[in-house]
mmCIF file of C-alpha atoms and ligand atoms in Angstrom:
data_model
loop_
_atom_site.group_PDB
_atom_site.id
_atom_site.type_symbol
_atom_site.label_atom_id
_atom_site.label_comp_id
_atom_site.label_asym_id
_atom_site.label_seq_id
_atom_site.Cartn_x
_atom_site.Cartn_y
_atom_site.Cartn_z
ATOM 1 C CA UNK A 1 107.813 104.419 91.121
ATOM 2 C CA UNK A 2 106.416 105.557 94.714
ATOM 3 C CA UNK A 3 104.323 103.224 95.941
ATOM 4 C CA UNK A 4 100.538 103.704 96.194
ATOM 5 C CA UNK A 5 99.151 105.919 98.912
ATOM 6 C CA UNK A 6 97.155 103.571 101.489
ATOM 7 C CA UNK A 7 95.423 106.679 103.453
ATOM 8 C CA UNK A 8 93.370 109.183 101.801
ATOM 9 C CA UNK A 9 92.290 112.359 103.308
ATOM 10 C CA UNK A 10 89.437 115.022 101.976
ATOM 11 C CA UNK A 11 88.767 117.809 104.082
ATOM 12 C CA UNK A 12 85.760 119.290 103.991
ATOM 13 C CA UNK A 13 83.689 122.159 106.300
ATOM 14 C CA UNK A 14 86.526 121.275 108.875
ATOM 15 C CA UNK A 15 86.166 118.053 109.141
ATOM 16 C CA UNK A 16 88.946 116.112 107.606
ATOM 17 C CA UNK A 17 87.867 112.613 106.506
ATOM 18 C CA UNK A 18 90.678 110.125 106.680
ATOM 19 C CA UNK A 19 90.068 106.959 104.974
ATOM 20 C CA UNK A 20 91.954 103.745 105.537
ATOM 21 C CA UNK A 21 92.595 102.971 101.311
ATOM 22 C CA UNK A 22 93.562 99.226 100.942
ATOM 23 C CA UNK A 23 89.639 98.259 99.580
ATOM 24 C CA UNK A 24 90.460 95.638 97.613
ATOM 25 C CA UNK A 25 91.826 94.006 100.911
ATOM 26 C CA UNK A 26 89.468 95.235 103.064
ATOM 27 C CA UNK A 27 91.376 98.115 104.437
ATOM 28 C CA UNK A 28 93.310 95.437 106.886
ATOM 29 C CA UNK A 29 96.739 97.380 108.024
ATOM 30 C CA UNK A 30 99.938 96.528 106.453
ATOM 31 C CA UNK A 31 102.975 98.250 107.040
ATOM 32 C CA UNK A 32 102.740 101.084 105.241
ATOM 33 C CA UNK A 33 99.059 101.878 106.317
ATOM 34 C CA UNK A 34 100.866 102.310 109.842
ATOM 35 C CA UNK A 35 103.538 104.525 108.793
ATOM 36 C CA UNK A 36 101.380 106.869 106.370
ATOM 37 C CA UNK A 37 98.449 106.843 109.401
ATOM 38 C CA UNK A 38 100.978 108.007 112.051
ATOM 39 C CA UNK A 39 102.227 110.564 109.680
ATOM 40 C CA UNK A 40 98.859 111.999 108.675
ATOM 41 C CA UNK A 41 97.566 112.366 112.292
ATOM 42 C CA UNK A 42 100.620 113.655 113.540
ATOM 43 C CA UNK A 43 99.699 116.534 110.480
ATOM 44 C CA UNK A 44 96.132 116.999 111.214
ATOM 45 C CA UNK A 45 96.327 117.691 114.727
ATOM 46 C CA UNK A 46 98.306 121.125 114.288
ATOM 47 C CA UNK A 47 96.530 121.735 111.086
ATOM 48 C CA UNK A 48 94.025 124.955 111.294
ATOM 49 C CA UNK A 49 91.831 123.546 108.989
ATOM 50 C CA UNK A 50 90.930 120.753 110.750
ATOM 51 C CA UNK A 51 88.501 120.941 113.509
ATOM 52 C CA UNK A 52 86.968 117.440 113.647
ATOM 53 C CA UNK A 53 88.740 113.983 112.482
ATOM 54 C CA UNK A 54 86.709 111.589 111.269
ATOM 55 C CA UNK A 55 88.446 107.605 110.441
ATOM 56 C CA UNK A 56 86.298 105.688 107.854
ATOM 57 C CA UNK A 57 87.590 102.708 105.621
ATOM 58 C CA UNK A 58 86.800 103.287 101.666
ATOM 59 C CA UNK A 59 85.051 100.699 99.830
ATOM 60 C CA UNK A 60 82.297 100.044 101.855
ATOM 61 C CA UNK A 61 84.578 98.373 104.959
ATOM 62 C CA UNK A 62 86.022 99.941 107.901
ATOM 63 C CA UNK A 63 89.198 97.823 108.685
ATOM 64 C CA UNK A 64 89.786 94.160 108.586
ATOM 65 C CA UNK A 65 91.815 94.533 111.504
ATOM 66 C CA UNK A 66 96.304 93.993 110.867
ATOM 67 C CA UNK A 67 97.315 92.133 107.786
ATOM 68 C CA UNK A 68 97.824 88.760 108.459
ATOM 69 C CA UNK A 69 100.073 88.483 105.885
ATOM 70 C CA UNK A 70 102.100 91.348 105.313
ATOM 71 C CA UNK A 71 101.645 92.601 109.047
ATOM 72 C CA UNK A 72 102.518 89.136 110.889
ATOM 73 C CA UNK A 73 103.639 86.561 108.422
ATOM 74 C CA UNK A 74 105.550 89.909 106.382
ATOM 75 C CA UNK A 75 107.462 90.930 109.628
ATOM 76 C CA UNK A 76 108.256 87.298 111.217
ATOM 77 C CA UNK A 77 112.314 87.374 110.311
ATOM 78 C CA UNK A 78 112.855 91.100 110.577
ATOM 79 C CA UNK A 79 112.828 91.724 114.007
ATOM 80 C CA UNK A 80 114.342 95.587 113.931
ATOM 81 C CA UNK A 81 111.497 96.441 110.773
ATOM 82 C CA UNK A 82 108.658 94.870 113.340
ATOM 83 C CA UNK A 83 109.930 96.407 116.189
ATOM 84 C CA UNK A 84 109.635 99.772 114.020
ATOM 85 C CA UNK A 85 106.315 99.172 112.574
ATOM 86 C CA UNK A 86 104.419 97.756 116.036
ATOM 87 C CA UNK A 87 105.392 101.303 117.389
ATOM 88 C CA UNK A 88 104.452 103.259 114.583
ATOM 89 C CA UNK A 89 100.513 101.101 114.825
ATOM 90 C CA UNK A 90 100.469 101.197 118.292
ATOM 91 C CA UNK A 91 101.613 105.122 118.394
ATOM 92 C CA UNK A 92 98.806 106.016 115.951
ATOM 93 C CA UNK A 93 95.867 103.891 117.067
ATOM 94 C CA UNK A 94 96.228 104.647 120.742
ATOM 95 C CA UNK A 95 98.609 107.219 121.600
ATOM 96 C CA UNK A 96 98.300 109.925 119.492
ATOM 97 C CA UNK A 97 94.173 109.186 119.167
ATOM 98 C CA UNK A 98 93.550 108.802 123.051
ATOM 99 C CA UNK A 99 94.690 111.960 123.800
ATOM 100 C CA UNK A 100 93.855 113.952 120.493
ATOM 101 C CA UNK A 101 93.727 117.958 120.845
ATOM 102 C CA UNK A 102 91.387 117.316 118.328
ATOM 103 C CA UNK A 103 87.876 115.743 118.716
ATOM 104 C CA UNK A 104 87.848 112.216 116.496
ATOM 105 C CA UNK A 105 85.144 110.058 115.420
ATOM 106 C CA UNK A 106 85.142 106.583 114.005
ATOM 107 C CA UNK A 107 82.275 106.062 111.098
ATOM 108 C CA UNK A 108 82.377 102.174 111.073
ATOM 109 C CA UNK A 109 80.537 99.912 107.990
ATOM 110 C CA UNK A 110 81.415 96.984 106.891
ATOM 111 C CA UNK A 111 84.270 94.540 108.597
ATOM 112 C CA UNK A 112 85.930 96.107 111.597
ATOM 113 C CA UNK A 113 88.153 93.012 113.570
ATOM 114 C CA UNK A 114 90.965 92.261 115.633
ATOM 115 C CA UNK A 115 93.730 95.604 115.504
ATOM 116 C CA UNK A 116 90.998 97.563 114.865
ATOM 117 C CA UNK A 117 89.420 97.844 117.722
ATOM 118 C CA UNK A 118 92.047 99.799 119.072
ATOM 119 C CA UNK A 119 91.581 103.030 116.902
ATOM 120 C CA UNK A 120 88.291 102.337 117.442
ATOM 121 C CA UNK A 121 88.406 102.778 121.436
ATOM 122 C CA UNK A 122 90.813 105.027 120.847
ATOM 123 C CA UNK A 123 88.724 107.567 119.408
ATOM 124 C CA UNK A 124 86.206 109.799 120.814
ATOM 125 C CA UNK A 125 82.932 108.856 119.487
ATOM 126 C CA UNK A 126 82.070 105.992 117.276
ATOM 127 C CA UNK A 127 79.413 106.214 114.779
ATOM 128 C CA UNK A 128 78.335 103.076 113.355
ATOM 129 C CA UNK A 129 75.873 101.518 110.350
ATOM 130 C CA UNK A 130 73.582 99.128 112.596
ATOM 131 C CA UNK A 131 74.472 96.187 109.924
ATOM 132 C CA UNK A 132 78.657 96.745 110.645
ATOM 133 C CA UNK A 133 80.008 93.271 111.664
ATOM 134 C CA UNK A 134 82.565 93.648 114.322
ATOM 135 C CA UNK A 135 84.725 90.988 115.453
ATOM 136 C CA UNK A 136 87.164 89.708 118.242
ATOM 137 C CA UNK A 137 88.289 87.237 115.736
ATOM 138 C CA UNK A 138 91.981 86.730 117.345
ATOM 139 C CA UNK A 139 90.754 83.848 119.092
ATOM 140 C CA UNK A 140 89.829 82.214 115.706
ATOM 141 C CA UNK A 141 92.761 82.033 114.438
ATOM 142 C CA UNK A 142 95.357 81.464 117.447
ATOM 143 C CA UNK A 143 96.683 84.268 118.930
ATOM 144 C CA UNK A 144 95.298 86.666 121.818
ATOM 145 C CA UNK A 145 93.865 90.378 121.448
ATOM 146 C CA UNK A 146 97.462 91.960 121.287
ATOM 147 C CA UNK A 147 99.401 95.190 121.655
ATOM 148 C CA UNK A 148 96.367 96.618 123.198
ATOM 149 C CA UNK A 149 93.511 95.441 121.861
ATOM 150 C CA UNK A 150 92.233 93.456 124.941
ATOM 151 C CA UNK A 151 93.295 96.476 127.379
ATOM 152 C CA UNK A 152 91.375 98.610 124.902
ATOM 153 C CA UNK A 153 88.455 96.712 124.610
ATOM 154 C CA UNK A 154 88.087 96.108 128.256
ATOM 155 C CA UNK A 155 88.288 99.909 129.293
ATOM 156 C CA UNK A 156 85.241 100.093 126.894
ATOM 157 C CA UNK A 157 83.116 97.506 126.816
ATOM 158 C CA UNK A 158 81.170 96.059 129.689
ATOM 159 C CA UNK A 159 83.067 93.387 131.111
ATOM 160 C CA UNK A 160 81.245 90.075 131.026
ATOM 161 C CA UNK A 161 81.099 90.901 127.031
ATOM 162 C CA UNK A 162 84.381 92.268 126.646
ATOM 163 C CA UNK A 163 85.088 88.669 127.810
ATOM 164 C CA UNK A 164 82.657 86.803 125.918
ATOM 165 C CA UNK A 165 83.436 88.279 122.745
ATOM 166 C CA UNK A 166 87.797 88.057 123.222
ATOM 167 C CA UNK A 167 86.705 84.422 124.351
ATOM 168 C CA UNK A 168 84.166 83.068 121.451
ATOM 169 C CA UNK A 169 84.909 85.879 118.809
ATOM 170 C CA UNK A 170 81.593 85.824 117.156
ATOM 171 C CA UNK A 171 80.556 88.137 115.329
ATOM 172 C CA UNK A 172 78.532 91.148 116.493
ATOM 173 C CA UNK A 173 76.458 94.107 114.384
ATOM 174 C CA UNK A 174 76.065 97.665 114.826
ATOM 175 C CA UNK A 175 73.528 97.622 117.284
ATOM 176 C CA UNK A 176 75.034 95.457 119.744
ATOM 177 C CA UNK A 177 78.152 97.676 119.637
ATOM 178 C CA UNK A 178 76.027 100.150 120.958
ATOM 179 C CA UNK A 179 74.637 97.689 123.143
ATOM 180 C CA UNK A 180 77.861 96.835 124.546
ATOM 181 C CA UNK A 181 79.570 99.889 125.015
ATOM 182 C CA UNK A 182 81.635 99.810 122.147
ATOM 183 C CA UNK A 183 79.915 102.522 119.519
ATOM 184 C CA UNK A 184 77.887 105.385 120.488
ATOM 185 C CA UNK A 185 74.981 105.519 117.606
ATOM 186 C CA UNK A 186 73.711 102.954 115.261
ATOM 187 C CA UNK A 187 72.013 104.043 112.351
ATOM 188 C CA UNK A 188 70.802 102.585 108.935
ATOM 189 C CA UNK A 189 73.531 102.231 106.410
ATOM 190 C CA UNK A 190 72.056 104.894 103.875
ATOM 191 C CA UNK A 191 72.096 107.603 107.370
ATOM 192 C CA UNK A 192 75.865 107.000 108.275
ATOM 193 C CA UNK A 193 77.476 109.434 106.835
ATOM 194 C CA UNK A 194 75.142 112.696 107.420
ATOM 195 C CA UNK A 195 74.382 111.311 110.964
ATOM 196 C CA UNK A 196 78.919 111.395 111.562
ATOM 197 C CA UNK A 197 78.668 114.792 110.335
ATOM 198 C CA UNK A 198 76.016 116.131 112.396
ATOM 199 C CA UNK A 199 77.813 115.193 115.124
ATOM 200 C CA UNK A 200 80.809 116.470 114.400
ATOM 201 C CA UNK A 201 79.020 119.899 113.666
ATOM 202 C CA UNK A 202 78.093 119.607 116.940
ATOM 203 C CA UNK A 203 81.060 119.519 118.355
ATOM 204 C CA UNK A 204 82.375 122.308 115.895
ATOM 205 C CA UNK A 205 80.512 124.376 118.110
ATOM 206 C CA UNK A 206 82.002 124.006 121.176
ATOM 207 C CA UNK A 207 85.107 126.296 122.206
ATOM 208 C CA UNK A 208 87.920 124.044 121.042
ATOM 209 C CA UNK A 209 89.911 124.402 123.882
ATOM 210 C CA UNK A 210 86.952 123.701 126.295
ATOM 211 C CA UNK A 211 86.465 120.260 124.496
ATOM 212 C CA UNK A 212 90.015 119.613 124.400
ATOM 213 C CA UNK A 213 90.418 120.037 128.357
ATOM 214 C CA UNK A 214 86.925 118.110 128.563
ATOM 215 C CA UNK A 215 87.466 115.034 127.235
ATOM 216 C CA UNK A 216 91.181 115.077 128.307
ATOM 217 C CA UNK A 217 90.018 115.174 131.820
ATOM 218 C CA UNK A 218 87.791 112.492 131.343
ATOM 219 C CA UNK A 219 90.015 110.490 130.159
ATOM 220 C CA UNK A 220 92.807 111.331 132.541
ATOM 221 C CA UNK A 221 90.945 111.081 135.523
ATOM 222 C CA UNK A 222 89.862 107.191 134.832
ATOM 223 C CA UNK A 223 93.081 105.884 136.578
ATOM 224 C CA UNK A 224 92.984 108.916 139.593
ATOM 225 C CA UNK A 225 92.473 108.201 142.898
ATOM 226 C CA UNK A 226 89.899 111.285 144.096
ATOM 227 C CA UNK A 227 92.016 113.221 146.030
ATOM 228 C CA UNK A 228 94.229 113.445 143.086
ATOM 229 C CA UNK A 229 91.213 113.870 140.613
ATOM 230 C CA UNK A 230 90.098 117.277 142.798
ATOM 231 C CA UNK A 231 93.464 118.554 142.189
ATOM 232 C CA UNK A 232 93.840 117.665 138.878
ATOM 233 C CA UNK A 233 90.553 118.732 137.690
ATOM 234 C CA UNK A 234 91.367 122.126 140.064
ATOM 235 C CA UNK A 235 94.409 122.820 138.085
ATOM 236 C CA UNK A 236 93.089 122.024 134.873
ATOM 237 C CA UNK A 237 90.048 123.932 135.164
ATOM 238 C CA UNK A 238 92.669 126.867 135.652
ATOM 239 C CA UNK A 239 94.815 126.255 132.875
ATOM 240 C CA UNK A 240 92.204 126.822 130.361
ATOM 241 C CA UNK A 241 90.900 129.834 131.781
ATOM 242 C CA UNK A 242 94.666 131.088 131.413
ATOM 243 C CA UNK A 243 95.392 129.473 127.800
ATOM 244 C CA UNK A 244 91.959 129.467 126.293
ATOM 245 C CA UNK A 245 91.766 131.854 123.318
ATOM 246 C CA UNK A 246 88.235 132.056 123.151
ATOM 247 C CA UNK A 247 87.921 133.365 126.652
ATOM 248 C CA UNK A 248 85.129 130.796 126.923
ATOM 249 C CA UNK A 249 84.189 131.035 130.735
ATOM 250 C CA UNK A 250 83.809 134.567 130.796
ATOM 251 C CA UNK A 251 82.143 134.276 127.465
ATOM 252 C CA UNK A 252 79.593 131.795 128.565
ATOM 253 C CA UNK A 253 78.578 133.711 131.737
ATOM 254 C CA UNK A 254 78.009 136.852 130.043
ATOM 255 C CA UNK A 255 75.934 135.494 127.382
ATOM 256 C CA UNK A 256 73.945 133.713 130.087
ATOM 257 C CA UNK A 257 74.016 136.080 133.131
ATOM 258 C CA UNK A 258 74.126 139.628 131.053
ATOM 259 C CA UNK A 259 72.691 138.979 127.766
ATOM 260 C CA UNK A 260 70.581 136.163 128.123
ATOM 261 C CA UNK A 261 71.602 134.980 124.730
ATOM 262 C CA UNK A 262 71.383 131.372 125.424
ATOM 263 C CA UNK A 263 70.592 128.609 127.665
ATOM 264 C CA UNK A 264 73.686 126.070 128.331
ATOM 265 C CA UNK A 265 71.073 123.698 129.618
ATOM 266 C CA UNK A 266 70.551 123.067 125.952
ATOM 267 C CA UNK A 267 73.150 124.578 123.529
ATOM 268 C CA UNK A 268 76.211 126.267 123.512
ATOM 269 C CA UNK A 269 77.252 129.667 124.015
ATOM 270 C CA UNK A 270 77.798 131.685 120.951
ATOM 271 C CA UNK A 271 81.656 131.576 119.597
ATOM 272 C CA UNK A 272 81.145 133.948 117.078
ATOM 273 C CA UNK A 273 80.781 136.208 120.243
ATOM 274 C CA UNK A 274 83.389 135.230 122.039
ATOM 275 C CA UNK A 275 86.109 136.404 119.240
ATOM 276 C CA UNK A 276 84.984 140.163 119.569
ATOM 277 C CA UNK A 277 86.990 142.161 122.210
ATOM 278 C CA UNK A 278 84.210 144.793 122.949
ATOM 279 C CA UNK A 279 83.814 143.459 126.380
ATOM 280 C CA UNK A 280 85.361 144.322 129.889
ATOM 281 C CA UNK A 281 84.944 140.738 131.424
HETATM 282 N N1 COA B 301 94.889 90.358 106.451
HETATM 283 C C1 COA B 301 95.303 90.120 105.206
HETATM 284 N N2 COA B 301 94.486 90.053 104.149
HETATM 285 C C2 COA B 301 93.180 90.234 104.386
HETATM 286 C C3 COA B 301 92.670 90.487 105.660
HETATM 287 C C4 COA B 301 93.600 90.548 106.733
HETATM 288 N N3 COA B 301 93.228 90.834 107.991
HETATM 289 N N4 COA B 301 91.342 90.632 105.582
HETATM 290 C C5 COA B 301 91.033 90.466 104.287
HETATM 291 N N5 COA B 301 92.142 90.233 103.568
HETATM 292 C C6 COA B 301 92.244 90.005 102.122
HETATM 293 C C7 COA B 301 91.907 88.578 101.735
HETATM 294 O O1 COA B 301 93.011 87.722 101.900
HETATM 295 C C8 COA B 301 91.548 88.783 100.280
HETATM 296 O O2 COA B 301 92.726 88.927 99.541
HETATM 297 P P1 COA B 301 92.855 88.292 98.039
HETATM 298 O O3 COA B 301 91.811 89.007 97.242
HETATM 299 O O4 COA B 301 94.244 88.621 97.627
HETATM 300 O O5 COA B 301 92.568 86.841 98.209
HETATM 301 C C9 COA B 301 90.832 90.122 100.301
HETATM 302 O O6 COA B 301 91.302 90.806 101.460
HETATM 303 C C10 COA B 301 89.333 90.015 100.405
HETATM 304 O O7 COA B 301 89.043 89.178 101.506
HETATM 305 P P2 COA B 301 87.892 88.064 101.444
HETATM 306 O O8 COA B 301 88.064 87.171 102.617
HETATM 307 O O9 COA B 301 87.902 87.420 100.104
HETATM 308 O O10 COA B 301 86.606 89.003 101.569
HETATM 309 P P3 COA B 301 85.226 88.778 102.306
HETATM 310 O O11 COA B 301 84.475 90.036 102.087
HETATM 311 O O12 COA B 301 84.616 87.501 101.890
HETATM 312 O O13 COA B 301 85.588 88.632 103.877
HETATM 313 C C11 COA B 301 86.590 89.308 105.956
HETATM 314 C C12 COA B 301 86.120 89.747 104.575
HETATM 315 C C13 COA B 301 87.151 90.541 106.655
HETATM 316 C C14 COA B 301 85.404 88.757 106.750
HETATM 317 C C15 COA B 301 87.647 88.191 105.828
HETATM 318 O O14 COA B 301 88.603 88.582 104.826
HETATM 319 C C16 COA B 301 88.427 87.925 107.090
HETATM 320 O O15 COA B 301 87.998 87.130 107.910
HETATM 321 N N6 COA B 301 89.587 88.595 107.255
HETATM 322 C C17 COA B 301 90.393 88.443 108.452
HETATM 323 C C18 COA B 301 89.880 89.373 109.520
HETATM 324 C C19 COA B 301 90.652 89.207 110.818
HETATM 325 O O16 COA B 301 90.555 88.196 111.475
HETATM 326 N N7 COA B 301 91.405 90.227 111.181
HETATM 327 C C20 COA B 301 92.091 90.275 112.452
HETATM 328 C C21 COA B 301 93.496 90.619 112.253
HETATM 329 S S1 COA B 301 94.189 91.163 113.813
#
């Protein structure tokens, strides 16, 4: 019989929801979890009906960071199946989500330690419950913030608590997350999930290819030196006038300059608009 599925996805409005499904152990990532996570992202980024990811845990918990036993303890004596496995997790939870063409947000209640923190950098946004417990708990039980986690966490977290937390792994809620660095909004439990879906309405109405380039170049230009972030953000600002579908720069200066439609000071322009070809610009 086929074993269980570990990762559950509903899409909805074009958001596609995809749940780490392992409740009953807190969503912590075994094996499989890595394999069926890389597969499903690798999906959902070409997938039209997706506009916005969203990563939650089920049950109540985000992620209880790798499975200690089936992860480590599982993989100990197998060193070609952990070799496999540590570059499936690491390919999912940073590669393929730092550079996403799609936007992604993390909706974090409950538990979220150790591994997880690198999805959760990873992502774009984080939304969190302002009672989540987070936790840098490596340290408590002998090992350091691996594969990435301590890169990850310093590249978003302010440092003198990027170290304090790796060093003491306490425990920290929701609103020092935000406090930190580490999450972008805390909200009250019962407000989590319509406050991750307003903002990912929001960003449903950006051009997509605008926001792709946007927070690609932010990201990319972190490790530039500036002449090479002039002519990166030069040639970039190019390519998606070439590539970009939605013609969104001419778009967004007629509906400003000509029509007066809308102020970008405070809201997009209109995308509706931009689809109809009844322009000369
Ligand atoms: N790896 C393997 N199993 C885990 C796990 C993990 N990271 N986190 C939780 N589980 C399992 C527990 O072993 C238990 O399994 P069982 O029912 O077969 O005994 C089940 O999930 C529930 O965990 P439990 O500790 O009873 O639940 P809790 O709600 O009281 O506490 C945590 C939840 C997350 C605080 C606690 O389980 C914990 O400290 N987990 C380890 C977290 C961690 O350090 N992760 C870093 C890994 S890099």
């Amino acid at each position: 019989m086929a074993e269980a599925s570990v990762v559950k996805v509903e899409k909805n409005g074009g958001i596609s929801w995809v749940f780490l499904n392992r409740p009953e152990k807190r969503n912590a990532m075994n094996p499989q979890l890595h394999i069926e996570m890389d597969g499903t992202l690798e999906e959902l980024e070409t997938d039209p009906e997706t506009k916005v990811v969203i990563i939650a845990g089920s049950g109540g918990n985000f992620c209880a960071g790798q499975d200690l036993k089936e992860f480590f303890r599982g993989l100990e004596d197998k060193p070609a199946e952990s070799k496999r496995i540590q570059t499936l997790a690491n390919r999912w939870r940073w590669d393929r989500l730092y550079m996403y063409d799609k936007p992604t947000i993390a909706m974090v209640e409950g538990y979220c330690a150790g591994g997880a923190f690198m999805q959760l950098v990873a992502v774009d946004f984080v939304v969190t419950a302002d009672d989540a417990l987070y936790s840098l708990s490596e340290v408590n039980w002998g090992i350091i913030p691996g594969a990435l986690v301590a890169k990850a966490v310093t590249e978003a977290v302010l440092y003198r608590h990027a170290l304090y937390y790796a060093c003491l792994g306490d425990a920290f809620d929701g609103k020092e997350a935000v406090r930190i660095g580490l999450a972008n909004i805390a909200v009250p439990k019962d407000q989590l999930r319509d406050e991750t879906i307003r903002l990912a309405n929001k960003l449903m109405q950006k051009s997509p290819e605008v926001l792709k380039a946007t927070k690609q170049a932010m990201r990319s230009v972190r490790t530039m030196d500036v002449p090479q972030a002039y002519d990166y953000l030069h040639a970039k600002n190019i390519a998606i006038r070439a590539g970009d579908p939605e013609r969104s720069y001419q778009q967004g200066l007629k509906q400003f300059v000509d029509d007066k439609t809308y102020r970008p000071f405070f809201e997009p322009f209109k995308l509706s608009d931009a689809a109809s070809k009844d322009d000369n610009t």
